PDB file of C-alpha atoms and ligand atoms in Angstrom:
ATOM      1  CA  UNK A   1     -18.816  63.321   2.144  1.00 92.00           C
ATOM      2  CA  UNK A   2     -21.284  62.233  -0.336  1.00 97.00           C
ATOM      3  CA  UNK A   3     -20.281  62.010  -3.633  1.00 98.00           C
ATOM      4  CA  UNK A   4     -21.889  62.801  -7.100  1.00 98.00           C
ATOM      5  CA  UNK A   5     -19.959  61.149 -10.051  1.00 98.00           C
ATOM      6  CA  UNK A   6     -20.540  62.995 -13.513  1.00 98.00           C
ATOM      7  CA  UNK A   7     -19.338  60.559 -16.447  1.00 98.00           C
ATOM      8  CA  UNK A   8     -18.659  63.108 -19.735  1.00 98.00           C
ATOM      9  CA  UNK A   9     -18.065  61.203 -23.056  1.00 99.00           C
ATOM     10  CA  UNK A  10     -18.569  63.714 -25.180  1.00 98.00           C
ATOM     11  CA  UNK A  11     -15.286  64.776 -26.698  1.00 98.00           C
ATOM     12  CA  UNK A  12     -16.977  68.315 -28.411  1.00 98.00           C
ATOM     13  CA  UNK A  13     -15.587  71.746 -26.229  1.00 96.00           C
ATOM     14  CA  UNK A  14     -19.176  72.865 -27.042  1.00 97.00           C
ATOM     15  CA  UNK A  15     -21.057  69.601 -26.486  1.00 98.00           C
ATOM     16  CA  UNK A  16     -24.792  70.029 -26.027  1.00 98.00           C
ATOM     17  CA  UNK A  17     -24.265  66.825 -23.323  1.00 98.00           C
ATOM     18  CA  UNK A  18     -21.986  68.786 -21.560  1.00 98.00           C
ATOM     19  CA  UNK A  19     -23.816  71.548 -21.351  1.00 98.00           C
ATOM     20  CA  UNK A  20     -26.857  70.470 -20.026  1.00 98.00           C
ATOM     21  CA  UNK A  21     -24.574  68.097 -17.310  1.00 98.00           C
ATOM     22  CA  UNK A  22     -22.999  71.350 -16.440  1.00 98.00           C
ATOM     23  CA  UNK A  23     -26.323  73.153 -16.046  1.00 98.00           C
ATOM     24  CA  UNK A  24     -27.787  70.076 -14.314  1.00 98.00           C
ATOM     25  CA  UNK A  25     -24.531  69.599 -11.684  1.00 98.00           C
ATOM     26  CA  UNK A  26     -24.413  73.793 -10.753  1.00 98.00           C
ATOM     27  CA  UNK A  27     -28.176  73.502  -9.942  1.00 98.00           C
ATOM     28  CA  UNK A  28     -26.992  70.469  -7.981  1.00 98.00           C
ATOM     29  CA  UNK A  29     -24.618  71.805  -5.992  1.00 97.00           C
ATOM     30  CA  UNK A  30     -26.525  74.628  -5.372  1.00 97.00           C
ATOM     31  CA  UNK A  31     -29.008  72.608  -3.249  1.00 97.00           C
ATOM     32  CA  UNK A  32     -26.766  70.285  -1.830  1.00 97.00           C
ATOM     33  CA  UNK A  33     -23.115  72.268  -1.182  1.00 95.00           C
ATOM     34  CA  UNK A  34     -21.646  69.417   1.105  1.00 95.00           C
ATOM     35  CA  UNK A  35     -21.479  67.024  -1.604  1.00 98.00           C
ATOM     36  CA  UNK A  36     -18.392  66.327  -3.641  1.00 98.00           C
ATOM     37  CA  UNK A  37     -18.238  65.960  -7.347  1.00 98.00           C
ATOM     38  CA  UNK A  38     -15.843  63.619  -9.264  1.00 98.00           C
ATOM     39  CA  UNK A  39     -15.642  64.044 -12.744  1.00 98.00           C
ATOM     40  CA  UNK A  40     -14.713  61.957 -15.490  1.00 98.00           C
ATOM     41  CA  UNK A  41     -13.984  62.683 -18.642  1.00 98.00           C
ATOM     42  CA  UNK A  42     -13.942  59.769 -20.683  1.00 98.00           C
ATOM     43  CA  UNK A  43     -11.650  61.209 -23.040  1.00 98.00           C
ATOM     44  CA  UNK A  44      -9.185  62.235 -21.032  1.00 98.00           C
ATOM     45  CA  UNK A  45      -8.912  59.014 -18.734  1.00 97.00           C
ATOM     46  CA  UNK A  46      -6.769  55.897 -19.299  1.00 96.00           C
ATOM     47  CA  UNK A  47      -8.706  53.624 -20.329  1.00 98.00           C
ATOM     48  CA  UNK A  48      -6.789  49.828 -20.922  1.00 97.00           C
ATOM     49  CA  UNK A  49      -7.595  48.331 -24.311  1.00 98.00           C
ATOM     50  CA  UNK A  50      -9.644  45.337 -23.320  1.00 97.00           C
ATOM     51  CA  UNK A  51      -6.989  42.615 -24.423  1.00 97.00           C
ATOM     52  CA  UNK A  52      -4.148  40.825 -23.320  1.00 97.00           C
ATOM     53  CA  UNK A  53      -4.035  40.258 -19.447  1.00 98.00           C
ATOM     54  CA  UNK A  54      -7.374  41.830 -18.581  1.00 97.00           C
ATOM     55  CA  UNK A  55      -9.162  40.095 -21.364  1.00 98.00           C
ATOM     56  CA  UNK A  56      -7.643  36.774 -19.748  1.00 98.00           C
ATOM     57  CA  UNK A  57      -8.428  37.799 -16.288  1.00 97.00           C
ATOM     58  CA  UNK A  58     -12.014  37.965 -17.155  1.00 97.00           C
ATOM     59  CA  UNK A  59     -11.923  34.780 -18.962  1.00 97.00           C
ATOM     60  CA  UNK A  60     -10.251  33.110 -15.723  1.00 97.00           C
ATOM     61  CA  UNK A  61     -12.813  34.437 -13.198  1.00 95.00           C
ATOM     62  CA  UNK A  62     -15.498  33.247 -15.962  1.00 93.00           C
ATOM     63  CA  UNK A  63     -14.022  29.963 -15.789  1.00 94.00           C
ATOM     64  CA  UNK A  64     -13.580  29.974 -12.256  1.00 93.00           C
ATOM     65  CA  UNK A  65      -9.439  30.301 -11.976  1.00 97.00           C
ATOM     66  CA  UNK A  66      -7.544  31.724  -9.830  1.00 97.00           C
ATOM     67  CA  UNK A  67      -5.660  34.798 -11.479  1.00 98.00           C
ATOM     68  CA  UNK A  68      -2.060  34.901 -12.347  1.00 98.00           C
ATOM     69  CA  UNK A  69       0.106  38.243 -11.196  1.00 98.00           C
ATOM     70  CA  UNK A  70      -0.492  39.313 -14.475  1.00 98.00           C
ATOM     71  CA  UNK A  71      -3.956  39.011 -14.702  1.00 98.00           C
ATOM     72  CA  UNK A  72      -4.797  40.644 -10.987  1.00 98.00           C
ATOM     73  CA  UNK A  73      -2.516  43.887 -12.247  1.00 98.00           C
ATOM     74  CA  UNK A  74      -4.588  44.186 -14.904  1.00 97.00           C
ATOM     75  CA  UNK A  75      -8.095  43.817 -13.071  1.00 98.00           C
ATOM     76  CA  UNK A  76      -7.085  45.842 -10.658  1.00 98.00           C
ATOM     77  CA  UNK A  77      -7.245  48.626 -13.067  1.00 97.00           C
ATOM     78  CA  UNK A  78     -10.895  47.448 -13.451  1.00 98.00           C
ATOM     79  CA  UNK A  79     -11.734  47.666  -9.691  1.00 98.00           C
ATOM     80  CA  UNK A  80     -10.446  51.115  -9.282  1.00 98.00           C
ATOM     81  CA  UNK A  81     -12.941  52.083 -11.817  1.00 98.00           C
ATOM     82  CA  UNK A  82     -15.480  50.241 -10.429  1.00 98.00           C
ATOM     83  CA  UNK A  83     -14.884  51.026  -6.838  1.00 98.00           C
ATOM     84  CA  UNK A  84     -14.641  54.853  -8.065  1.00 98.00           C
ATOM     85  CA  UNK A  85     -18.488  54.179  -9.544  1.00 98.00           C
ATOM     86  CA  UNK A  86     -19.281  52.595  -6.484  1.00 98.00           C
ATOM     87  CA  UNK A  87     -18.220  55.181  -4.085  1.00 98.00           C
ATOM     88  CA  UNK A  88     -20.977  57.836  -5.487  1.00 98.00           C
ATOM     89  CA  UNK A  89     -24.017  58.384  -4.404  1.00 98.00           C
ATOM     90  CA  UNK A  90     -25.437  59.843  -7.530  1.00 98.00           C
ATOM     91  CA  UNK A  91     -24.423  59.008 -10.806  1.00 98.00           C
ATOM     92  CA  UNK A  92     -24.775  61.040 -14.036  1.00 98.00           C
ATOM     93  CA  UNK A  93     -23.591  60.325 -17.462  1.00 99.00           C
ATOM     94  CA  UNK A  94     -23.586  62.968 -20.641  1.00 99.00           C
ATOM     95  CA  UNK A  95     -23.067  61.370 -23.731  1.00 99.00           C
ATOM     96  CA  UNK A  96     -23.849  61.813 -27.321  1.00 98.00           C
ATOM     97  CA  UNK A  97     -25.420  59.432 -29.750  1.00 98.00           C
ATOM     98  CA  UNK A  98     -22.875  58.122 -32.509  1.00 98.00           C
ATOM     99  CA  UNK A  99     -24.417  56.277 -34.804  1.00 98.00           C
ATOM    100  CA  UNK A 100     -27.716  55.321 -33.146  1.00 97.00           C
ATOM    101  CA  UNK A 101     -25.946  54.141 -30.681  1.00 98.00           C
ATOM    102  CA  UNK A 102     -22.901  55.568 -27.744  1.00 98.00           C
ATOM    103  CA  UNK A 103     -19.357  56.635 -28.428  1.00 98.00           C
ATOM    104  CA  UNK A 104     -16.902  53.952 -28.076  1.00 98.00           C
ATOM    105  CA  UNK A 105     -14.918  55.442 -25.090  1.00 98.00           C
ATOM    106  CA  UNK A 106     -18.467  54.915 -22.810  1.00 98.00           C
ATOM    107  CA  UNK A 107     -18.240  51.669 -24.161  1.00 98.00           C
ATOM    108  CA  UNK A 108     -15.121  50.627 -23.844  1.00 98.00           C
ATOM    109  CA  UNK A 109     -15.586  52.019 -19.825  1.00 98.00           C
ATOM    110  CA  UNK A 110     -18.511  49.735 -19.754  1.00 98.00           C
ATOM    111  CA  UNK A 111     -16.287  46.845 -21.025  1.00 98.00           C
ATOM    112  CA  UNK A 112     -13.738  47.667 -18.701  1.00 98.00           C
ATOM    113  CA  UNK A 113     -16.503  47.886 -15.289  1.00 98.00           C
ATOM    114  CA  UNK A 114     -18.384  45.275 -16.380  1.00 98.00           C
ATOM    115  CA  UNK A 115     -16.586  42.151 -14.198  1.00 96.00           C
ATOM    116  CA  UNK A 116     -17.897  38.936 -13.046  1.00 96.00           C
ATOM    117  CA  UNK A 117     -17.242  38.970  -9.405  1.00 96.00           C
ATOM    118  CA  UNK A 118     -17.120  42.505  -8.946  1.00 97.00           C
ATOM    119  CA  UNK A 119     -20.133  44.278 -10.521  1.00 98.00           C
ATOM    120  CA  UNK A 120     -21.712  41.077 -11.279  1.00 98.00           C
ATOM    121  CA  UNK A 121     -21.832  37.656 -10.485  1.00 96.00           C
ATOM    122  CA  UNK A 122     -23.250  34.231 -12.054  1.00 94.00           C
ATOM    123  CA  UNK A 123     -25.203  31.818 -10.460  1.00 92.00           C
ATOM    124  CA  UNK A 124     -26.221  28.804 -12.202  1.00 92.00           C
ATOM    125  CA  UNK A 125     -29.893  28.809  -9.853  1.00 96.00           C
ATOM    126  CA  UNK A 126     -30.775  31.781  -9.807  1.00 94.00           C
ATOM    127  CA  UNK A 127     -28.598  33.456 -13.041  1.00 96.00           C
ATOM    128  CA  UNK A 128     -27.053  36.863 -13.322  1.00 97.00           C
ATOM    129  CA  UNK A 129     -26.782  38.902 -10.564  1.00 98.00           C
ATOM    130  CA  UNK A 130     -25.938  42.459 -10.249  1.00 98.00           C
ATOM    131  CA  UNK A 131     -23.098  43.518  -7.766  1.00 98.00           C
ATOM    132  CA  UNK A 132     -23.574  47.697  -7.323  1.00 98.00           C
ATOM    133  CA  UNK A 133     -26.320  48.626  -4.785  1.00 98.00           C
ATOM    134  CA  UNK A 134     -28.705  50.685  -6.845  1.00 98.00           C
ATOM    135  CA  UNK A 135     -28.829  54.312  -6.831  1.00 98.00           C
ATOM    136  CA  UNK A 136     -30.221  57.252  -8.759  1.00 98.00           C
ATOM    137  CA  UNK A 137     -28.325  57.501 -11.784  1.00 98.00           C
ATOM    138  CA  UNK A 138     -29.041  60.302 -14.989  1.00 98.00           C
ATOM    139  CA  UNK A 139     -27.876  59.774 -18.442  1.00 98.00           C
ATOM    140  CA  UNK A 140     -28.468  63.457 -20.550  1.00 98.00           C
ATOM    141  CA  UNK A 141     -28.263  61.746 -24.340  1.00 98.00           C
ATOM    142  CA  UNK A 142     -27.905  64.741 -27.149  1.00 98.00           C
ATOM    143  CA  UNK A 143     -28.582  63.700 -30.406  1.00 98.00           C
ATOM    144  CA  UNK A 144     -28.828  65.417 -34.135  1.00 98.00           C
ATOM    145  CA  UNK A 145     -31.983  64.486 -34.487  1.00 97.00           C
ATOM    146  CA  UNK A 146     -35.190  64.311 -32.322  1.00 96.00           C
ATOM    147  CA  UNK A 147     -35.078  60.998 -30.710  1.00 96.00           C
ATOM    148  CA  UNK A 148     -38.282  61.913 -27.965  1.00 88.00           C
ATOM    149  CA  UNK A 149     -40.154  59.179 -29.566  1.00 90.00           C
ATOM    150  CA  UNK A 150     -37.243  56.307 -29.526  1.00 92.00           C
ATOM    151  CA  UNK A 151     -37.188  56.854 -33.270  1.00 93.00           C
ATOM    152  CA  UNK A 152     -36.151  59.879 -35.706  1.00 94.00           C
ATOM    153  CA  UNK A 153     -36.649  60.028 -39.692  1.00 92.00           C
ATOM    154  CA  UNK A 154     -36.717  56.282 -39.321  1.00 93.00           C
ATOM    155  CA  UNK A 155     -33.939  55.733 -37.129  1.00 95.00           C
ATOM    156  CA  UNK A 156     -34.095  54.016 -33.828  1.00 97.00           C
ATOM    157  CA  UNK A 157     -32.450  55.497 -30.458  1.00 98.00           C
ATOM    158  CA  UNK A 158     -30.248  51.878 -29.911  1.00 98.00           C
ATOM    159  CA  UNK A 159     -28.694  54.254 -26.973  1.00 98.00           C
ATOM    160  CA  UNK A 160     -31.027  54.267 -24.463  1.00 98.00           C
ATOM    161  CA  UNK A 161     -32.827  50.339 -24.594  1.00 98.00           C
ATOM    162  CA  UNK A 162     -28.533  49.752 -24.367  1.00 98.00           C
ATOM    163  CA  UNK A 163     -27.710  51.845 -21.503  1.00 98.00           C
ATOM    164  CA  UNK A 164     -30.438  50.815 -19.768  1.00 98.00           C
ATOM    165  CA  UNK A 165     -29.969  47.089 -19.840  1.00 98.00           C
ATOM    166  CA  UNK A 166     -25.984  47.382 -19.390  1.00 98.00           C
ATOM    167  CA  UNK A 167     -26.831  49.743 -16.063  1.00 98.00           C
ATOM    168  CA  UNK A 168     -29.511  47.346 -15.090  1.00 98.00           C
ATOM    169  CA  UNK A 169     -27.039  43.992 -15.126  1.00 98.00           C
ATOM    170  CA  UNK A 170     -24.519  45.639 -12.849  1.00 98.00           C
ATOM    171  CA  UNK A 171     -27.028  47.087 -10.522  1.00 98.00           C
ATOM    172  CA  UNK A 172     -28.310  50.687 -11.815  1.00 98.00           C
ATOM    173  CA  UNK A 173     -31.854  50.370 -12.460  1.00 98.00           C
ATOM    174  CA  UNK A 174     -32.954  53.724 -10.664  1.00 98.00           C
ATOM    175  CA  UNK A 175     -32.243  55.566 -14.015  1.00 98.00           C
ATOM    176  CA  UNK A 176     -33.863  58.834 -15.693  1.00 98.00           C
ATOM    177  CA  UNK A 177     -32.540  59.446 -19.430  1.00 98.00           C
ATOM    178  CA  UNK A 178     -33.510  62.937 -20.487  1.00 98.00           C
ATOM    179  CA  UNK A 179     -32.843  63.521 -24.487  1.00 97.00           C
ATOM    180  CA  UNK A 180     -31.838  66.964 -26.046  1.00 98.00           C
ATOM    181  CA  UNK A 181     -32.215  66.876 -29.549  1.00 97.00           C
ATOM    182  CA  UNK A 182     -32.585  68.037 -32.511  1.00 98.00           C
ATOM    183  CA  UNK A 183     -28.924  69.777 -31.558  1.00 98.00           C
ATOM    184  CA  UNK A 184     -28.620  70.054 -35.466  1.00 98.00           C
ATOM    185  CA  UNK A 185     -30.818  72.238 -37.862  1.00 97.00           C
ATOM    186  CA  UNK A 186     -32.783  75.515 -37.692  1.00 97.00           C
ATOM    187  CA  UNK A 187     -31.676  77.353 -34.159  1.00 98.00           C
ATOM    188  CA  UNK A 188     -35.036  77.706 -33.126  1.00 97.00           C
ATOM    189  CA  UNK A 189     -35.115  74.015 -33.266  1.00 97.00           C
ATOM    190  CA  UNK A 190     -32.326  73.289 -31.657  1.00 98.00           C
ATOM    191  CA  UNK A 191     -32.545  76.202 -29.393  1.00 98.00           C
ATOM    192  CA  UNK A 192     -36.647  74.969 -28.292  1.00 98.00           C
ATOM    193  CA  UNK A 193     -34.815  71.794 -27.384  1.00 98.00           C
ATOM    194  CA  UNK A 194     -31.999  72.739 -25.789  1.00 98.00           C
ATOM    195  CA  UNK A 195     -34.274  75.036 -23.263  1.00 98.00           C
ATOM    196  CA  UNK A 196     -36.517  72.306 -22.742  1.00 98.00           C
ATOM    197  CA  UNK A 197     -33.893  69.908 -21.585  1.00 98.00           C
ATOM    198  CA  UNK A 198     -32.081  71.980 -18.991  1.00 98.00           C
ATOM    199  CA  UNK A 199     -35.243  73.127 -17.830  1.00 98.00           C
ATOM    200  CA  UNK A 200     -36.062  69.399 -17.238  1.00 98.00           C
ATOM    201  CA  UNK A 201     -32.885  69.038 -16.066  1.00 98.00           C
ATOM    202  CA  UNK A 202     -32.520  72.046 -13.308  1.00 98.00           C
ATOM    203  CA  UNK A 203     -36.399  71.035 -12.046  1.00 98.00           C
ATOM    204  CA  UNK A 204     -34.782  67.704 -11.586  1.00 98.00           C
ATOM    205  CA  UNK A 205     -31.205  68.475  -9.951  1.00 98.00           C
ATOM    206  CA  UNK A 206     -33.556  70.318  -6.958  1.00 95.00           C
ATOM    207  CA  UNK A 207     -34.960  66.570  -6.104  1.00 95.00           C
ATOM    208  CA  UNK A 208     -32.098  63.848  -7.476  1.00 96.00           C
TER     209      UNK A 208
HETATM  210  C1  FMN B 301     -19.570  60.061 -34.989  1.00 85.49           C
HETATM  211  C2  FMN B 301     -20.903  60.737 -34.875  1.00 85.49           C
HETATM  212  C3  FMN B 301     -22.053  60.004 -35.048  1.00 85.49           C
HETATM  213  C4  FMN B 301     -23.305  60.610 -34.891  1.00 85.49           C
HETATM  214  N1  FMN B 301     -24.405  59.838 -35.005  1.00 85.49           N
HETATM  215  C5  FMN B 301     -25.637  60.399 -34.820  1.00 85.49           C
HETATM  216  C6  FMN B 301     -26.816  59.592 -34.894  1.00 85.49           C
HETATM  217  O1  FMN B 301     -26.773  58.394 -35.083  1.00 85.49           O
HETATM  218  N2  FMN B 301     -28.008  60.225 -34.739  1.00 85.49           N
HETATM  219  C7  FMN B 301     -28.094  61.558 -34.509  1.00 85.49           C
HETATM  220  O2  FMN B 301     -29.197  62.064 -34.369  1.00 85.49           O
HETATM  221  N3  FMN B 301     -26.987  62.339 -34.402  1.00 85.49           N
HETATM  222  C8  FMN B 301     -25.762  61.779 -34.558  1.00 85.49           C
HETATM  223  N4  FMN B 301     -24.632  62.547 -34.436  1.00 85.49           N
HETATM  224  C9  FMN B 301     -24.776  63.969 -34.023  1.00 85.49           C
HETATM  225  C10 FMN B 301     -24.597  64.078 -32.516  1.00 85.49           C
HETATM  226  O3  FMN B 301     -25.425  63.163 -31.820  1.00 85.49           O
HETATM  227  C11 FMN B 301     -24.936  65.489 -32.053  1.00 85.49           C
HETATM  228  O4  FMN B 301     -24.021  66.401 -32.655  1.00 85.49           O
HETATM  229  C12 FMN B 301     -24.868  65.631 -30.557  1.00 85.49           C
HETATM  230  O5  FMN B 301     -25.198  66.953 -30.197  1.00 85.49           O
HETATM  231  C13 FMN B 301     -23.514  65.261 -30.014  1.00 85.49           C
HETATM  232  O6  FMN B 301     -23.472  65.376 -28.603  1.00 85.49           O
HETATM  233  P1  FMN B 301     -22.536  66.501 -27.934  1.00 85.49           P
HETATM  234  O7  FMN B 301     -23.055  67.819 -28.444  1.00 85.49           O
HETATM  235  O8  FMN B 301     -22.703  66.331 -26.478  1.00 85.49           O
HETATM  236  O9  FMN B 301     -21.132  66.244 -28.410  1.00 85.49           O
HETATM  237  C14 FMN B 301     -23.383  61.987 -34.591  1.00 85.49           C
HETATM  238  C15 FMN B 301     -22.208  62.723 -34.443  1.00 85.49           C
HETATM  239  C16 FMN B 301     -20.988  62.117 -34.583  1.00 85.49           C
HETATM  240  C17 FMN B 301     -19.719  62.934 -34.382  1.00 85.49           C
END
């Protein structure tokens, strides 16, 4: 069965990311009831901290060594979660912006996928190399300010340009970032862009 993968790494009970994901994924289903979902919640999954044997194993396959027992236990946790990325179809990821940029837990999942020899590889002709076959991939970003234009009050969205290039390099380059934001200040702010969003976002789930 085909599978949709929805990546939440917003730890909030009322996140406005999760939300609109949720609002997004029932329109989803609606239109296409034989597919499966998988989610992930970020916060809720094991993720390794990136040292020790799996921080050597990816020095070794930089390097070009073999792997000790050790060091293929440890990557192994880094296939499953690759391979589990891999198996969907459809990919979409709801995350706030923290500090211009994303929480560390979508990071650190990033850290932990992104593998030489198994979403990417190196080739001293023709350089990097992405590893994933491409496929259409949504990232719903909700920020406290109004990002639309890349900037806010002065501030640059780092978020997107990032996700972008770190989906790109491992093979995702068929992506659509919608932004909901302001999600803080007067409600009829936050409410205006809150209904503009999903209804982006439900026109969208009829065609993804
Ligand atoms: C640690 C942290 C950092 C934040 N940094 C920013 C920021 O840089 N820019 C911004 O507009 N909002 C920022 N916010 C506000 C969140 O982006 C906003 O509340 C958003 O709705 C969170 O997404 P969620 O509702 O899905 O949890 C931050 C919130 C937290 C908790």
């Amino acid at each position: 069965m085909p599978k949709l993968l929805h990546l939440a790494a917003s730890p909030r009970a009322d996140s406005e990311s999760g939300a609109a994901a949720r609002a997004f994924v029932e329109r989803f289903r609606q239109v296409r009831p034989g597919w499966d979902l998988d989610e992930m919640n970020l916060w809720r999954e094991h993720l390794p901290e990136f040292d020790g044997e799996i921080l050597q194993a990816k020095y070794a396959r930089m390097g070009g060594r073999a792997f000790t027992e050790a060091q293929r236990a440890a990557f192994a946790v880094a296939e499953r979660m690759a391979v589990r990325l891999d198996l969907a179809e459809r990919v979409v990821i709801s995350t706030p912006m923290w500090n211009f940029g994303i929480p560390y837990k979508l990071k650190h999942w990033l850290d932990i996928i992104s593998q030489p020899g198994l979403t990417f590889r190196f080739d001293p002709a023709s350089g990097y190399l992405p590893l994933l076959k491409d496929r259409p991939t949504l990232v719903i970003l909700a920020s406290g300010g109004d990002f639309t234009t890349g900037m806010s009050r002065g501030r640059t969205d780092l978020a997107t340009p990032y996700l972008r290039e770190a989906l790109r390099f491992i093979g995702l380059r068929d992506v659509t970032f919608v932004a909901i934001g302001p999600t803080s200040g007067p409600a009829e702010h936050t409410g205006a862009a809150r209904e503009r969003a999903h209804r982006r976002l439900v026109d969208m789930a009829a065609r993804f």
